[in-house]
Protein backbone atom coordinates (compact mmCIF):
# COMPACT_ATOMS: atom_id res chain seq x y z
CA UNK A 1 0.00 0.00 0.00
CA UNK A 2 1.23 3.50 -0.80
CA UNK A 3 2.60 5.17 2.34
CA UNK A 4 0.73 8.31 3.35
CA UNK A 5 2.50 11.41 4.68
CA UNK A 6 0.87 13.71 7.23
CA UNK A 7 1.93 16.76 5.22
CA UNK A 8 -0.47 15.55 2.48
CA UNK A 9 -3.30 15.83 5.00
CA UNK A 10 -2.13 19.33 5.95
CA UNK A 11 -2.05 20.24 2.25
CA UNK A 12 -5.54 18.83 1.78
CA UNK A 13 -6.96 20.74 4.77
CA UNK A 14 -5.47 23.93 3.39
CA UNK A 15 -7.00 23.26 -0.04
CA UNK A 16 -10.40 22.52 1.50
CA UNK A 17 -10.33 25.84 3.33
CA UNK A 18 -8.87 28.12 0.64
CA UNK A 19 -10.58 26.36 -2.32
CA UNK A 20 -7.55 27.40 -4.37
CA UNK A 21 -4.55 25.32 -5.44
CA UNK A 22 -2.42 28.43 -6.03
CA UNK A 23 -3.26 30.04 -2.68
CA UNK A 24 -2.69 26.83 -0.74
CA UNK A 25 0.61 26.23 -2.51
CA UNK A 26 1.70 29.69 -1.43
CA UNK A 27 0.62 29.12 2.18
CA UNK A 28 2.36 25.73 2.24
CA UNK A 29 5.57 27.20 0.77
CA UNK A 30 5.76 24.91 -2.25
CA UNK A 31 5.31 25.44 -5.97
CA UNK A 32 1.84 24.86 -7.39
CA UNK A 33 2.94 21.82 -9.46
CA UNK A 34 4.50 20.26 -6.35
CA UNK A 35 1.36 20.98 -4.32
CA UNK A 36 -0.85 19.42 -7.01
CA UNK A 37 1.34 16.29 -7.04
CA UNK A 38 0.95 15.94 -3.28
CA UNK A 39 -2.85 16.15 -3.54
CA UNK A 40 -2.73 13.55 -6.32
CA UNK A 41 -0.57 11.31 -4.10
CA UNK A 42 -3.17 11.59 -1.35
CA UNK A 43 -5.89 10.64 -3.82
CA UNK A 44 -3.80 7.65 -4.93
CA UNK A 45 -3.50 6.59 -1.30
CA UNK A 46 -7.25 7.06 -0.74
CA UNK A 47 -8.09 5.23 -3.95
CA UNK A 48 -10.65 7.82 -5.02
CA UNK A 49 -10.99 11.42 -6.20
CA UNK A 50 -11.07 13.90 -3.35
CA UNK A 51 -11.35 17.09 -5.41
CA UNK A 52 -13.98 17.92 -8.03
CA UNK A 53 -11.80 19.40 -10.75
CA UNK A 54 -14.77 20.24 -12.97
CA UNK A 55 -15.79 23.16 -10.75
CA UNK A 56 -14.27 26.51 -9.82
CA UNK A 57 -13.61 27.50 -7.11
CA UNK A 58 -12.26 24.12 -6.08
CA UNK A 59 -14.86 21.87 -4.45
CA UNK A 60 -14.45 18.61 -2.57
CA UNK A 61 -16.10 15.38 -3.62
CA UNK A 62 -18.25 13.55 -1.02
CA UNK A 63 -15.20 11.39 -0.27
CA UNK A 64 -13.15 14.55 0.10
CA UNK A 65 -15.63 16.00 2.59
CA UNK A 66 -15.38 12.83 4.65
CA UNK A 67 -11.58 12.89 4.58
CA UNK A 68 -11.54 16.58 5.51
CA UNK A 69 -13.49 15.93 8.71
CA UNK A 70 -11.30 12.95 9.60
CA UNK A 71 -8.12 14.85 8.74
CA UNK A 72 -8.99 17.60 11.20
CA UNK A 73 -9.33 15.05 13.98
CA UNK A 74 -6.14 13.20 13.03
CA UNK A 75 -4.00 16.35 12.76
CA UNK A 76 -5.36 17.78 16.01
CA UNK A 77 -4.62 14.50 17.77
CA UNK A 78 -1.07 14.44 16.38
CA UNK A 79 -0.47 18.05 17.43
CA UNK A 80 -1.67 17.27 20.94
CA UNK A 81 0.50 14.16 21.14
CA UNK A 82 3.56 16.02 19.87
CA UNK A 83 3.03 18.78 22.43
CA UNK A 84 2.87 16.14 25.16
CA UNK A 85 6.04 14.42 23.94
CA UNK A 86 7.94 17.68 23.58
CA UNK A 87 6.78 18.61 27.04
CA UNK A 88 8.64 15.62 28.50
CA UNK A 89 11.97 16.92 27.21
CA UNK A 90 11.57 20.67 26.89
CA UNK A 91 9.01 22.04 29.33
CA UNK A 92 10.91 21.16 32.47
CA UNK A 93 14.12 22.67 31.10
CA UNK A 94 12.33 25.52 29.29
CA UNK A 95 14.62 25.11 26.28
CA UNK A 96 14.12 27.61 23.44
CA UNK A 97 14.18 25.89 20.06
CA UNK A 98 15.59 27.91 17.15
CA UNK A 99 15.25 27.03 13.46
CA UNK A 100 18.15 28.71 11.66
CA UNK A 101 19.51 28.43 8.10
CA UNK A 102 22.98 26.88 7.96
CA UNK A 103 24.97 30.05 7.26
CA UNK A 104 23.41 31.98 10.12
CA UNK A 105 23.82 28.94 12.37
CA UNK A 106 27.60 29.02 11.81
CA UNK A 107 28.17 32.79 11.66
CA UNK A 108 25.52 34.91 13.36
CA UNK A 109 23.98 32.62 15.97
CA UNK A 110 26.97 31.82 18.26
CA UNK A 111 27.97 35.47 18.73
CA UNK A 112 24.34 36.54 19.11
CA UNK A 113 23.71 34.02 21.88
CA UNK A 114 26.91 35.18 23.62
CA UNK A 115 25.67 38.77 23.60
CA UNK A 116 22.27 37.63 24.89
CA UNK A 117 23.84 35.91 27.86
CA UNK A 118 25.63 39.15 28.75
CA UNK A 119 22.59 41.43 28.43
CA UNK A 120 19.48 39.27 28.79
CA UNK A 121 20.81 36.51 30.97
CA UNK A 122 21.35 32.74 30.71
CA UNK A 123 19.20 30.86 28.22
CA UNK A 124 18.93 27.21 27.30
CA UNK A 125 18.69 26.77 23.54
CA UNK A 126 18.40 24.05 20.96
CA UNK A 127 19.60 24.90 17.44
CA UNK A 128 18.04 23.21 14.41
CA UNK A 129 20.22 24.05 11.38
CA UNK A 130 18.45 23.65 8.02
CA UNK A 131 18.19 25.15 4.57
CA UNK A 132 16.04 28.28 4.35
CA UNK A 133 12.91 26.51 3.07
CA UNK A 134 12.97 23.82 5.74
CA UNK A 135 13.71 26.37 8.48
CA UNK A 136 10.61 28.35 7.47
CA UNK A 137 8.57 25.15 7.36
CA UNK A 138 9.66 24.37 10.94
CA UNK A 139 7.99 27.62 11.97
CA UNK A 140 4.90 27.01 9.83
CA UNK A 141 4.47 23.50 11.22
CA UNK A 142 4.97 24.64 14.82
CA UNK A 143 8.18 22.64 15.31
CA UNK A 144 10.28 25.48 16.79
CA UNK A 145 9.86 28.49 19.05
CA UNK A 146 11.75 31.03 16.96
CA UNK A 147 12.96 31.29 13.38
CA UNK A 148 16.03 33.37 12.53
CA UNK A 149 16.57 34.14 8.86
CA UNK A 150 17.88 36.65 6.36
CA UNK A 151 15.40 39.00 4.74
CA UNK A 152 15.67 41.01 1.53
CA UNK A 153 12.77 42.64 -0.35
CA UNK A 154 13.68 40.71 -3.50
CA UNK A 155 13.15 37.37 -1.68
CA UNK A 156 10.42 37.92 0.95
CA UNK A 157 8.92 35.16 3.07
CA UNK A 158 5.19 34.59 2.59
CA UNK A 159 4.41 34.38 6.29
CA UNK A 160 0.89 35.43 7.29
CA UNK A 161 1.22 38.71 9.22
CA UNK A 162 -1.95 37.86 11.16
CA UNK A 163 -0.30 34.76 12.56
CA UNK A 164 3.43 35.59 12.75
CA UNK A 165 5.38 38.56 14.07
CA UNK A 166 8.94 39.69 13.48
CA UNK A 167 11.78 41.64 15.10
CA UNK A 168 14.88 42.89 13.28
CA UNK A 169 18.15 41.80 14.90
CA UNK A 170 20.49 43.80 12.66
CA UNK A 171 21.98 43.83 9.19
CA UNK A 172 24.33 41.58 7.24
CA UNK A 173 26.42 42.63 4.25
CA UNK A 174 27.42 40.13 1.56
CA UNK A 175 30.50 41.10 -0.48
CA UNK A 176 33.33 39.43 -2.48
CA UNK A 177 36.43 38.21 -0.65
CA UNK A 178 39.62 36.48 -1.70
CA UNK A 179 42.92 35.25 -0.28
CA UNK A 180 45.70 37.86 -0.33
CA UNK A 181 48.96 37.38 -2.25
CA UNK A 182 52.29 37.53 -0.39
CA UNK A 183 52.35 41.33 -0.71
CA UNK A 184 48.89 41.65 0.86
CA UNK A 185 47.12 42.56 -2.38
CA UNK A 186 44.12 40.48 -3.52
CA UNK A 187 45.12 37.29 -5.27
CA UNK A 188 42.28 37.99 -7.73
CA UNK A 189 40.50 41.30 -8.15
CA UNK A 190 37.23 42.24 -9.79
CA UNK A 191 36.01 42.81 -12.44
CA UNK A 192 38.30 40.49 -14.49
CA UNK A 193 38.56 40.46 -18.28
CA UNK A 194 36.66 38.60 -20.97
CA UNK A 195 39.80 36.75 -22.03
CA UNK A 196 40.91 36.09 -18.46
CA UNK A 197 37.86 35.38 -16.28
CA UNK A 198 38.41 35.17 -12.53
CA UNK A 199 37.95 31.85 -10.69
CA UNK A 200 34.59 32.06 -8.98
CA UNK A 201 33.41 30.09 -5.95
CA UNK A 202 29.63 30.11 -6.21
CA UNK A 203 26.57 28.94 -4.33
CA UNK A 204 24.67 25.90 -5.57
CA UNK A 205 21.39 26.55 -7.42
CA UNK A 206 18.54 27.35 -5.05
CA UNK A 207 20.73 28.62 -2.19
CA UNK A 208 19.33 31.82 -0.68
CA UNK A 209 22.71 33.59 -0.66
CA UNK A 210 23.19 32.50 -4.27
CA UNK A 211 20.06 34.43 -5.19
CA UNK A 212 21.48 37.48 -3.40
CA UNK A 213 24.74 37.21 -5.36
CA UNK A 214 22.81 36.91 -8.62
CA UNK A 215 21.04 40.15 -7.70
CA UNK A 216 24.38 41.86 -7.00
CA UNK A 217 25.77 40.85 -10.37
CA UNK A 218 22.55 41.73 -12.20
CA UNK A 219 22.50 45.23 -10.74
CA UNK A 220 26.21 45.89 -11.26
CA UNK A 221 27.12 48.70 -13.64
CA UNK A 222 30.36 46.88 -14.40
CA UNK A 223 30.65 43.68 -16.44
CA UNK A 224 32.02 40.94 -14.19
CA UNK A 225 33.98 38.12 -15.82
CA UNK A 226 33.86 34.90 -13.83
CA UNK A 227 34.75 31.25 -14.42
CA UNK A 228 32.77 29.15 -11.94
CA UNK A 229 35.25 26.58 -10.65
CA UNK A 230 33.42 25.38 -7.54
CA UNK A 231 30.00 25.51 -5.91
CA UNK A 232 28.31 24.48 -2.69
CA UNK A 233 25.18 25.60 -0.84
CA UNK A 234 27.04 26.61 2.34
CA UNK A 235 28.98 29.84 2.90
CA UNK A 236 31.42 28.07 5.22
CA UNK A 237 32.36 25.73 2.37
CA UNK A 238 33.03 28.68 0.06
CA UNK A 239 35.09 30.40 2.74
CA UNK A 240 37.28 27.33 3.19
CA UNK A 241 37.99 27.25 -0.55
CA UNK A 242 38.68 31.00 -0.64
CA UNK A 243 41.15 30.65 2.23
CA UNK A 244 43.05 28.10 0.15
CA UNK A 245 43.26 30.57 -2.75
CA UNK A 246 40.88 28.79 -5.12
CA UNK A 247 38.99 31.93 -6.13
CA UNK A 248 36.63 34.73 -5.19
CA UNK A 249 33.62 34.08 -2.95
CA UNK A 250 30.73 36.35 -1.94
CA UNK A 251 30.38 35.89 1.80
CA UNK A 252 28.48 37.42 4.74
CA UNK A 253 30.67 39.79 6.75
CA UNK A 254 29.93 37.90 9.98
CA UNK A 255 31.45 34.79 8.38
CA UNK A 256 34.77 36.46 7.55
CA UNK A 257 35.36 39.17 10.18
CA UNK A 258 37.98 37.07 12.02
CA UNK A 259 39.76 36.23 8.77
CA UNK A 260 39.73 39.90 7.74
CA UNK A 261 41.29 40.96 11.06
CA UNK A 262 43.96 38.28 10.64
CA UNK A 263 44.46 39.35 6.97
CA UNK A 264 43.78 35.80 5.80
CA UNK A 265 41.08 37.20 3.50
CA UNK A 266 40.77 40.62 1.84
CA UNK A 267 38.19 42.39 -0.28
CA UNK A 268 38.22 41.41 -3.95
CA UNK A 269 37.02 44.89 -4.91
CA UNK A 270 39.26 47.62 -6.34
CA UNK A 271 39.62 50.68 -4.06
CA UNK A 272 36.56 52.98 -3.91
CA UNK A 273 34.41 50.50 -5.84
CA UNK A 274 30.73 50.55 -4.90
CA UNK A 275 27.65 48.54 -5.79
CA UNK A 276 29.08 45.01 -5.63
CA UNK A 277 27.65 44.11 -2.26
CA UNK A 278 24.19 43.75 -0.79
CA UNK A 279 22.71 44.46 2.66
CA UNK A 280 20.18 42.06 4.15
CA UNK A 281 18.17 42.23 7.34
CA UNK A 282 18.58 39.52 9.98
CA UNK A 283 15.16 38.84 11.47
CA UNK A 284 13.66 36.64 14.13
CA UNK A 285 10.08 35.38 13.75
CA UNK A 286 7.59 33.69 16.03
CA UNK A 287 3.99 32.58 15.93
CA UNK A 288 1.79 35.04 17.81
CA UNK A 289 0.81 33.72 21.26
CA UNK A 290 -2.88 34.04 20.49
CA UNK A 291 -4.25 33.82 16.98
CA UNK A 292 -7.27 32.68 15.06
CA UNK A 293 -6.79 30.84 11.82
CA UNK A 294 -8.96 31.57 8.84
CA UNK A 295 -12.47 30.19 9.16
CA UNK A 296 -13.60 27.24 7.15
CA UNK A 297 -15.14 28.32 3.87
CA UNK A 298 -18.88 28.68 4.35
CA UNK A 299 -18.65 28.36 8.13
CA UNK A 300 -18.35 30.77 11.00
CA UNK A 301 -16.28 28.96 13.63
CA UNK A 302 -12.52 29.58 13.96
CA UNK A 303 -10.43 26.45 13.60
CA UNK A 304 -7.32 27.36 15.58
CA UNK A 305 -6.50 27.16 19.26
CA UNK A 306 -4.37 29.63 21.19
CA UNK A 307 -0.65 28.92 21.10
CA UNK A 308 0.90 29.01 24.58
CA UNK A 309 4.61 29.93 24.45
CA UNK A 310 7.18 28.62 26.92
CA UNK A 311 8.00 31.22 29.57
CA UNK A 312 11.65 31.64 28.55
CA UNK A 313 10.76 32.09 24.87
CA UNK A 314 8.11 34.65 25.84
CA UNK A 315 10.55 36.54 28.06
CA UNK A 316 13.22 36.55 25.35
CA UNK A 317 10.73 37.84 22.79
CA UNK A 318 9.75 40.70 25.07
CA UNK A 319 13.42 41.59 25.50
CA UNK A 320 14.06 41.52 21.73
CA UNK A 321 11.04 43.75 21.06
CA UNK A 322 12.27 46.24 23.68
CA UNK A 323 15.81 46.22 22.23
CA UNK A 324 14.46 46.81 18.73
CA UNK A 325 12.40 49.78 19.93
CA UNK A 326 15.54 51.40 21.35
CA UNK A 327 17.45 51.18 18.07
XYZ file of N, CA and C in Angstrom, residues 103 106-108 150 172-178 203 235-236 238-240 242-243 249-267:
117
model
N 23.974 28.983 7.196
C 24.974 30.049 7.258
C 24.838 30.848 8.546
N 26.148 29.034 11.629
C 27.595 29.025 11.812
C 28.164 30.399 12.137
N 27.567 31.460 11.587
C 28.173 32.785 11.660
C 27.499 33.687 12.690
N 26.225 33.939 12.522
C 25.518 34.906 13.361
C 25.149 34.350 14.729
N 17.617 35.439 7.122
C 17.880 36.647 6.357
C 16.577 37.129 5.720
N 23.215 42.400 7.724
C 24.331 41.580 7.244
C 24.677 42.017 5.827
N 25.957 42.232 5.572
C 26.417 42.633 4.248
C 27.133 41.466 3.589
N 26.754 41.155 2.356
C 27.420 40.126 1.563
C 28.279 40.816 0.509
N 29.556 40.463 0.434
C 30.497 41.105 -0.484
C 31.540 40.083 -0.927
N 32.337 40.389 -1.974
C 33.325 39.434 -2.481
C 34.653 39.496 -1.722
N 35.172 38.312 -1.384
C 36.430 38.215 -0.652
C 37.338 37.199 -1.331
N 38.632 37.335 -1.046
C 39.624 36.480 -1.695
C 40.859 36.391 -0.808
N 27.566 29.714 -5.060
C 26.571 28.940 -4.327
C 25.828 28.009 -5.281
N 27.970 28.782 2.911
C 28.979 29.843 2.903
C 30.288 29.372 3.537
N 30.198 28.549 4.568
C 31.417 28.067 5.222
C 32.268 27.238 4.263
N 32.399 27.720 0.975
C 33.032 28.680 0.065
C 34.187 29.391 0.752
N 34.010 29.722 2.011
C 35.088 30.400 2.745
C 36.329 29.516 2.833
N 36.137 28.242 3.102
C 37.276 27.327 3.191
C 38.043 27.280 1.876
N 38.059 29.689 -0.443
C 38.680 30.996 -0.640
C 39.964 31.118 0.179
N 39.955 30.592 1.387
C 41.150 30.648 2.233
C 42.317 29.872 1.628
N 34.898 34.531 -3.496
C 33.616 34.083 -2.950
C 32.876 35.279 -2.352
N 31.579 35.342 -2.586
C 30.725 36.347 -1.944
C 30.257 35.768 -0.613
N 30.631 36.448 0.473
C 30.382 35.895 1.802
C 29.788 36.939 2.742
N 28.981 36.499 3.712
C 28.483 37.425 4.738
C 29.640 37.941 5.585
N 29.568 39.202 5.973
C 30.668 39.787 6.747
C 30.879 39.046 8.063
N 29.784 38.603 8.705
C 29.926 37.896 9.976
C 30.699 36.591 9.833
N 30.737 36.051 8.615
C 31.455 34.790 8.379
C 32.948 34.998 8.210
N 33.352 36.231 7.903
C 34.767 36.457 7.548
C 35.443 37.502 8.422
N 34.760 38.062 9.423
C 35.363 39.165 10.177
C 36.654 38.760 10.892
N 36.731 37.528 11.387
C 37.977 37.071 12.021
C 39.085 36.935 10.994
N 38.748 36.406 9.834
C 39.759 36.235 8.774
C 40.218 37.586 8.231
N 39.329 38.567 8.198
C 39.731 39.902 7.740
C 40.680 40.548 8.741
N 40.395 40.400 10.038
C 41.289 40.956 11.062
C 42.664 40.303 10.992
N 42.687 39.002 10.717
C 43.964 38.275 10.638
C 44.619 38.417 9.267
N 43.964 39.144 8.342
C 44.457 39.348 6.967
C 44.624 38.033 6.208
N 43.783 37.064 6.554
C 43.779 35.805 5.803
C 42.843 35.903 4.603
N 41.931 36.856 4.635
C 41.082 37.197 3.497
C 41.067 38.712 3.354
N 40.884 39.190 2.112
C 40.773 40.622 1.835
C 39.635 40.831 0.843
N 39.230 42.072 0.705
C 38.194 42.394 -0.277
C 38.719 42.144 -1.679
